[in-house]
Amino acid sequence: MRMVGMVLGGLVLFFLFITFVVVSYGISKHNEIVRLDNAVAKRAGYVNSALQRRYDLIPNLVATVKAYAAHERGTFEAVAKARAAVGQFTVTPQMLANPEMLKKFQAAQGELSSALSRLMVVSERYPDLKANQNFLELQAQLEGTENRIKVERDNYNTAVEAFNNCIGQFPGNIFAGGRTEKPMFQLTTPDAQNAPQVKF
Amino acid sequence: MKAAVPLSYKPKLTQRRRGPMKRIAVLMLGVMIFLMSGCTPAVHKDLKPTGYVNDFANVLSLQTKGKLESDLLNYKKTTTNEVVVVTVDSLDGQDIADFANHLARKWGIGTKEKNNGVLILVVKDTGKRRIEVGRGLEGVLPDATAKSILLETRPQFKNRQYDEGVSLLVEKVVLATKGEYKAPPTEEQRFIAWFISLAWWEKVLFVIGALILLCLVIAALGSDSGSAIVGAFIGGALGGDDSGGGGFGGFGGGDFGGGGASD
């Protein structure tokens, strides 16, 4: 009887121990998932501010170009339309997590990018405009803004990848708590695919 | 005729024996490459920082390098801003903005709290330059300013006067970023500020106290045991101040959001 009691007691202790290990592992895994989820949200914020920056820059840019190249009506209209289309989206982490909305949003942003690049091409034809100090500054700002958007999109994708890996792989998927994989930004402009690999 | 059979058999046998092993080896190699490619996203040559001036393309004179290095170290000490110069031979067709951003973040130029780093990148073969600005300095060194600094120094780089060009770039970047942050005051500065803040009679009391202490020290130096104690105190105070030399310790971990300009 005593032997049986000891064995039973040992077994109970053993299972308690196992339960403890599993629960504490689960808690830490769950916390990790929450942390990664928050990191994605933070990165989404950075993407937003980069996009917002471009959005705010446009009226100034258009006004400056207009002063020198008033009859390029089609180009200005295209920019205004693309900007209005982008303005209809309220960018939130939830919106970015919705694959279909993200796709539409990206299409609108892509449209705006190409309208803006057409605007910059137009400006090449006006030497006075190209020499204008205000325009040069706006041009530098636009360049910098496009670069920021790219950097923040990359960062967002990296954060999403880490999150998706964590909730998709074996132990993590148990503790995901209903979280689903998030979509990433895709390359939208055709020439972006030919961009050289990043290495240093 | 008979001899020809075993001859032609032999290689077949060995082939059959080695075949699976070879396949396994190739498979393992493939798996290894696959796993390794999963770890490192791109093949890259590791650039390690050597200090504030990293002349990998060897275009700067020793004199310029030494001067810039000490200037930038000084600048960091007074403002905590980290301005770093990198010259490379070639980017092998990579985008300069991408390269600069990845390098600056990998090295972590600027402090972690303020993200106040600037990377000045010069590429020798294409003549391209970029000023990559950390998140914390985008306000004082906006893209338009970075661009105009690059345009102002264009002639020097066109004529391949790297010493002049890089020195000018650094000077202008330092001028633009100067006012943004201040290093916390040193012990001496804190002491002086504290002393100035005292009322006049407090100052007098402090000086008298200091004089009494000095007299005591001098008196103690007269006796053997006293001088040993004072000697130990002075030795300790001096010893505590020596800083270790050696290799470059790295930067503060600053972040970059793609601000800056290229030309």
mmCIF file of N, CA, C and O in Angstrom, chain B residues 208-239:
data_model
loop_
_atom_site.group_PDB
_atom_site.id
_atom_site.type_symbol
_atom_site.label_atom_id
_atom_site.label_comp_id
_atom_site.label_asym_id
_atom_site.label_seq_id
_atom_site.Cartn_x
_atom_site.Cartn_y
_atom_site.Cartn_z
ATOM 1 N N ILE B 208 36.417 78.879 2.601
ATOM 2 C CA ILE B 208 37.085 78.716 3.899
ATOM 3 C C ILE B 208 37.193 77.232 4.260
ATOM 4 O O ILE B 208 38.249 76.741 4.670
ATOM 5 N N GLY B 209 36.083 76.517 4.041
ATOM 6 C CA GLY B 209 36.076 75.078 4.310
ATOM 7 C C GLY B 209 37.142 74.355 3.509
ATOM 8 O O GLY B 209 37.892 73.517 4.018
ATOM 9 N N ALA B 210 37.234 74.727 2.228
ATOM 10 C CA ALA B 210 38.212 74.088 1.358
ATOM 11 C C ALA B 210 39.627 74.368 1.834
ATOM 12 O O ALA B 210 40.501 73.495 1.816
ATOM 13 N N LEU B 211 39.860 75.626 2.300
ATOM 14 C CA LEU B 211 41.191 75.991 2.793
ATOM 15 C C LEU B 211 41.550 75.181 4.036
ATOM 16 O O LEU B 211 42.675 74.683 4.156
ATOM 17 N N ILE B 212 40.562 75.040 4.956
ATOM 18 C CA ILE B 212 40.814 74.251 6.172
ATOM 19 C C ILE B 212 41.185 72.817 5.804
ATOM 20 O O ILE B 212 42.148 72.247 6.311
ATOM 21 N N LEU B 213 40.437 72.267 4.843
ATOM 22 C CA LEU B 213 40.696 70.895 4.388
ATOM 23 C C LEU B 213 42.113 70.781 3.825
ATOM 24 O O LEU B 213 42.860 69.843 4.107
ATOM 25 N N LEU B 214 42.497 71.803 3.050
ATOM 26 C CA LEU B 214 43.821 71.810 2.437
ATOM 27 C C LEU B 214 44.904 71.832 3.514
ATOM 28 O O LEU B 214 45.903 71.101 3.436
ATOM 29 N N CYS B 215 44.683 72.688 4.571
ATOM 30 C CA CYS B 215 45.641 72.763 5.670
ATOM 31 C C CYS B 215 45.779 71.401 6.349
ATOM 32 O O CYS B 215 46.888 70.951 6.636
ATOM 33 N N LEU B 216 44.623 70.754 6.577
ATOM 34 C CA LEU B 216 44.638 69.433 7.206
ATOM 35 C C LEU B 216 45.444 68.450 6.378
ATOM 36 O O LEU B 216 46.241 67.673 6.902
ATOM 37 N N VAL B 217 45.245 68.494 5.077
ATOM 38 C CA VAL B 217 45.948 67.577 4.178
ATOM 39 C C VAL B 217 47.451 67.813 4.277
ATOM 40 O O VAL B 217 48.254 66.889 4.385
ATOM 41 N N ILE B 218 47.814 69.108 4.248
ATOM 42 C CA ILE B 218 49.244 69.439 4.311
ATOM 43 C C ILE B 218 49.852 68.966 5.639
ATOM 44 O O ILE B 218 50.936 68.386 5.672
ATOM 45 N N ALA B 219 49.050 69.165 6.724
ATOM 46 C CA ALA B 219 49.522 68.721 8.033
ATOM 47 C C ALA B 219 49.682 67.203 8.064
ATOM 48 O O ALA B 219 50.658 66.664 8.589
ATOM 49 N N ALA B 220 48.702 66.517 7.448
ATOM 50 C CA ALA B 220 48.749 65.051 7.438
ATOM 51 C C ALA B 220 49.958 64.554 6.659
ATOM 52 O O ALA B 220 50.569 63.555 7.003
ATOM 53 N N LEU B 221 50.305 65.270 5.589
ATOM 54 C CA LEU B 221 51.446 64.864 4.776
ATOM 55 C C LEU B 221 52.735 64.885 5.590
ATOM 56 O O LEU B 221 53.687 64.171 5.278
ATOM 57 N N GLY B 222 52.760 65.730 6.665
ATOM 58 C CA GLY B 222 53.939 65.816 7.527
ATOM 59 C C GLY B 222 54.206 64.510 8.256
ATOM 60 O O GLY B 222 55.352 64.102 8.396
ATOM 61 N N SER B 223 53.121 63.824 8.695
ATOM 62 C CA SER B 223 53.333 62.564 9.410
ATOM 63 C C SER B 223 53.314 61.391 8.433
ATOM 64 O O SER B 223 52.696 61.474 7.374
ATOM 65 N N ASP B 224 53.972 60.280 8.795
ATOM 66 C CA ASP B 224 54.101 59.117 7.896
ATOM 67 C C ASP B 224 52.760 58.484 7.586
ATOM 68 O O ASP B 224 52.392 58.281 6.419
ATOM 69 N N SER B 225 51.983 58.166 8.643
ATOM 70 C CA SER B 225 50.728 57.449 8.418
ATOM 71 C C SER B 225 49.740 58.349 7.665
ATOM 72 O O SER B 225 49.015 57.911 6.779
ATOM 73 N N GLY B 226 49.743 59.641 8.019
ATOM 74 C CA GLY B 226 48.844 60.590 7.358
ATOM 75 C C GLY B 226 49.125 60.691 5.877
ATOM 76 O O GLY B 226 48.210 60.649 5.053
ATOM 77 N N SER B 227 50.389 60.781 5.494
ATOM 78 C CA SER B 227 50.726 60.921 4.077
ATOM 79 C C SER B 227 50.351 59.675 3.301
ATOM 80 O O SER B 227 49.980 59.750 2.130
ATOM 81 N N ALA B 228 50.413 58.514 3.969
ATOM 82 C CA ALA B 228 50.034 57.275 3.285
ATOM 83 C C ALA B 228 48.549 57.304 2.937
ATOM 84 O O ALA B 228 48.147 56.953 1.825
ATOM 85 N N ILE B 229 47.734 57.774 3.929
ATOM 86 C CA ILE B 229 46.282 57.822 3.691
ATOM 87 C C ILE B 229 45.947 58.800 2.565
ATOM 88 O O ILE B 229 45.203 58.491 1.629
ATOM 89 N N VAL B 230 46.551 60.002 2.650
ATOM 90 C CA VAL B 230 46.304 61.014 1.620
ATOM 91 C C VAL B 230 46.764 60.514 0.264
ATOM 92 O O VAL B 230 46.072 60.666 -0.750
ATOM 93 N N GLY B 231 47.921 59.866 0.239
ATOM 94 C CA GLY B 231 48.458 59.304 -1.014
ATOM 95 C C GLY B 231 47.489 58.315 -1.620
ATOM 96 O O GLY B 231 47.236 58.340 -2.827
ATOM 97 N N ALA B 232 46.898 57.469 -0.776
ATOM 98 C CA ALA B 232 45.967 56.465 -1.266
ATOM 99 C C ALA B 232 44.741 57.136 -1.867
ATOM 100 O O ALA B 232 44.246 56.744 -2.920
ATOM 101 N N PHE B 233 44.255 58.213 -1.199
ATOM 102 C CA PHE B 233 43.086 58.947 -1.703
ATOM 103 C C PHE B 233 43.349 59.539 -3.073
ATOM 104 O O PHE B 233 42.576 59.373 -4.009
ATOM 105 N N ILE B 234 44.509 60.234 -3.172
ATOM 106 C CA ILE B 234 44.844 60.886 -4.437
ATOM 107 C C ILE B 234 45.032 59.849 -5.536
ATOM 108 O O ILE B 234 44.543 60.003 -6.659
ATOM 109 N N GLY B 235 45.723 58.753 -5.175
ATOM 110 C CA GLY B 235 45.938 57.666 -6.150
ATOM 111 C C GLY B 235 44.610 57.124 -6.650
ATOM 112 O O GLY B 235 44.421 56.921 -7.844
ATOM 113 N N GLY B 236 43.680 56.919 -5.725
ATOM 114 C CA GLY B 236 42.377 56.386 -6.108
ATOM 115 C C GLY B 236 41.635 57.328 -7.033
ATOM 116 O O GLY B 236 41.052 56.918 -8.032
ATOM 117 N N ALA B 237 41.698 58.621 -6.706
ATOM 118 C CA ALA B 237 40.985 59.608 -7.516
ATOM 119 C C ALA B 237 41.549 59.664 -8.921
ATOM 120 O O ALA B 237 40.813 59.741 -9.910
ATOM 121 N N LEU B 238 42.885 59.599 -9.033
ATOM 122 C CA LEU B 238 43.512 59.646 -10.352
ATOM 123 C C LEU B 238 43.241 58.370 -11.125
ATOM 124 O O LEU B 238 42.961 58.391 -12.303
ATOM 125 N N GLY B 239 43.337 57.225 -10.401
ATOM 126 C CA GLY B 239 43.177 55.924 -11.063
ATOM 127 C C GLY B 239 41.775 55.744 -11.615
ATOM 128 O O GLY B 239 41.589 55.119 -12.637
#
